[in-house]
Coordinates of C-alpha atoms in Angstrom, one line a residue:
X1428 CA 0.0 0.0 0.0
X1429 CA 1.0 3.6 -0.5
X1430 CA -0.5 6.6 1.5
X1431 CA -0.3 9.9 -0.1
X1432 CA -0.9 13.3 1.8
X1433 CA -1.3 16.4 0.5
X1434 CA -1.0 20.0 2.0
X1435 CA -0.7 23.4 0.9
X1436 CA -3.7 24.4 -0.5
X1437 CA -5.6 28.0 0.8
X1438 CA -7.3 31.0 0.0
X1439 CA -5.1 33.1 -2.7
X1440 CA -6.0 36.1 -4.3
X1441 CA -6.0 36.2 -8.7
X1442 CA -2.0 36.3 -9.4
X1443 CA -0.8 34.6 -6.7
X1444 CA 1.1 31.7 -5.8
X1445 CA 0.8 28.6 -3.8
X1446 CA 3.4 25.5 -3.5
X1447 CA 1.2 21.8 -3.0
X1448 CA 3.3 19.3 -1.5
X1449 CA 2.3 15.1 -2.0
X1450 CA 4.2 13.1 0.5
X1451 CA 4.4 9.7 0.0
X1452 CA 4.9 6.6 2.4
X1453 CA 4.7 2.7 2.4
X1454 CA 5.6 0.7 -0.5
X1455 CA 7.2 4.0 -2.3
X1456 CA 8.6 2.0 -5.5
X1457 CA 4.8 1.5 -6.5
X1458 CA 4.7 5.4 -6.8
X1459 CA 7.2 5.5 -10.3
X1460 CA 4.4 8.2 -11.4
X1461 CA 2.9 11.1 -9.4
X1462 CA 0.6 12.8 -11.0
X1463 CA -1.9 15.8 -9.6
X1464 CA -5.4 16.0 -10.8
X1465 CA -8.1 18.7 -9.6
X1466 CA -11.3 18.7 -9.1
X1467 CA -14.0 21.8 -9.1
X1468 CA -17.7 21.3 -8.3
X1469 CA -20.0 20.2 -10.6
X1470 CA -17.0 19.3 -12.9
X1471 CA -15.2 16.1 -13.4
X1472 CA -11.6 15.3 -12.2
X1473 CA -9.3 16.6 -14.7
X1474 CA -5.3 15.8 -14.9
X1475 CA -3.3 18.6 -14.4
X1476 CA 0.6 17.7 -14.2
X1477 CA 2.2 14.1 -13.9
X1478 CA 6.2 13.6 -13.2
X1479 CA 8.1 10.4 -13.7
X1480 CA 10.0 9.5 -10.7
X1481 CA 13.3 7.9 -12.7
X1482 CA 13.8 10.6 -15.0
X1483 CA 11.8 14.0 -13.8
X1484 CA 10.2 14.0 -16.9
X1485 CA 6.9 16.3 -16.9
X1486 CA 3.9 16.5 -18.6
X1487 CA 1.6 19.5 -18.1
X1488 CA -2.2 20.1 -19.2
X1489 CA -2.2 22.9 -21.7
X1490 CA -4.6 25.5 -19.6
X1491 CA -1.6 25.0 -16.6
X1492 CA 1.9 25.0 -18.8
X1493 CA 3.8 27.6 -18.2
X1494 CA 2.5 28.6 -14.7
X1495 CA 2.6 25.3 -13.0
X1496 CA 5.8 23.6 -12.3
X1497 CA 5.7 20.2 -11.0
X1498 CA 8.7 18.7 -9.1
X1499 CA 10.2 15.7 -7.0
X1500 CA 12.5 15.4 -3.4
X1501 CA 13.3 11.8 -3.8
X1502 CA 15.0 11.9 -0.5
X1503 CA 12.0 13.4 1.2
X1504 CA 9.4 10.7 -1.5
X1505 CA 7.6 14.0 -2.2
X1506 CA 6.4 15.6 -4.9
X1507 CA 5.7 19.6 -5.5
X1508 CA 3.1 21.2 -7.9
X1509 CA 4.4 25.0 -7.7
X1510 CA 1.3 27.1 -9.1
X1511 CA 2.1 30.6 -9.9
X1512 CA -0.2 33.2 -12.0
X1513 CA -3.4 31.3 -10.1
X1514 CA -6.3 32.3 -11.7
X1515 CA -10.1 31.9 -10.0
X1516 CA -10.6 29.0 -12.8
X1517 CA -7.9 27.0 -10.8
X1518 CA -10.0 26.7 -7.9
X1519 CA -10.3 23.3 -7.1
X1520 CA -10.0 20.3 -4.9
X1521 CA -6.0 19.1 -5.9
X1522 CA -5.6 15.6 -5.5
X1523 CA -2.2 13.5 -5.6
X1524 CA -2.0 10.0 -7.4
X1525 CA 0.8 7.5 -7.9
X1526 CA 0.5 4.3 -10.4
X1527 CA 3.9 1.9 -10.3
X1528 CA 4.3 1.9 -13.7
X1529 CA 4.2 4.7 -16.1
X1530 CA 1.7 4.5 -19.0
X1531 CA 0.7 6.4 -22.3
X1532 CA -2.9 7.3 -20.8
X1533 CA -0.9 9.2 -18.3
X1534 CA -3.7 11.8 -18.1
X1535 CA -6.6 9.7 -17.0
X1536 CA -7.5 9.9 -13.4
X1537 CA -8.8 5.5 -13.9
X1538 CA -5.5 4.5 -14.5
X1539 CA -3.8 5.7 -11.1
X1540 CA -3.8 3.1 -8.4
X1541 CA -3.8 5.3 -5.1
X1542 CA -4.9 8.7 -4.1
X1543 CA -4.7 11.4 -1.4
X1544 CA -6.9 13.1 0.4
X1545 CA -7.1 15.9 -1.4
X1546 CA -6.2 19.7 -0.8
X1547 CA -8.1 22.8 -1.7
X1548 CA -7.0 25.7 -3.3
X1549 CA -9.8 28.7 -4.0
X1550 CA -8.2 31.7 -6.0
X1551 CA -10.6 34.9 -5.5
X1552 CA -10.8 37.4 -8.6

């Protein structure tokens, strides 16, 4: 099993920044891929960045590249989703998934194995 918990989320204001950290514990070297998805009411989960643990290589969804910068402390088995420029569209429940292996479907929520809690960010216009 792997436990993932999130923190950092709060109330920014439009052009902000806030720094989401994933922590992960138990069987770590199921956790290859971290990925963070959000989640805004009435709206389904969507993926917003995913990092592979053996090579840092990062993936972004469109409406988040170039603000969003997602990164890993292997030493600490954490993973960072820096979010700078917020905009009150990002407000969202932020959620933290890991899958062992890494996959081409990277982007859908169904293929991740274990999930955190969840963290919410609200950016006010």
């Amino acid at each position: 099993q792997v436990q993932l918990v999130e923190s950092g989320g709060g109330l920014v204001q439009a052009g902000g920044s806030l720094r989401l950290s994933c922590a992960a514990s138990g069987r770590t070297f199921s956790s290859s891929v971290m990925a963070w998805f959000r989640q805004a009411p009435g709206k389904e989960r969507e993926f917003v960045s995913v990092i592979k643990w053996n090579d840092g290589r990062t993936y972004y969804a469109d409406s988040v590249k170039g603000r969003f910068t997602i990164s890993r402390d292997n030493a600490k088995n954490t993973v960072y989703l820096q979010m700078n420029s917020l905009k009150p569209e990002d407000t969202a429940v932020y959620f933290c998934a890991s899958r062992a292996s890494w996959g081409s479907a990277y982007f859908r929520s169904t293929i991740y194995d274990y999930w955190g809690q969840g963290t919410q960010v609200t950016v006010s216009s």
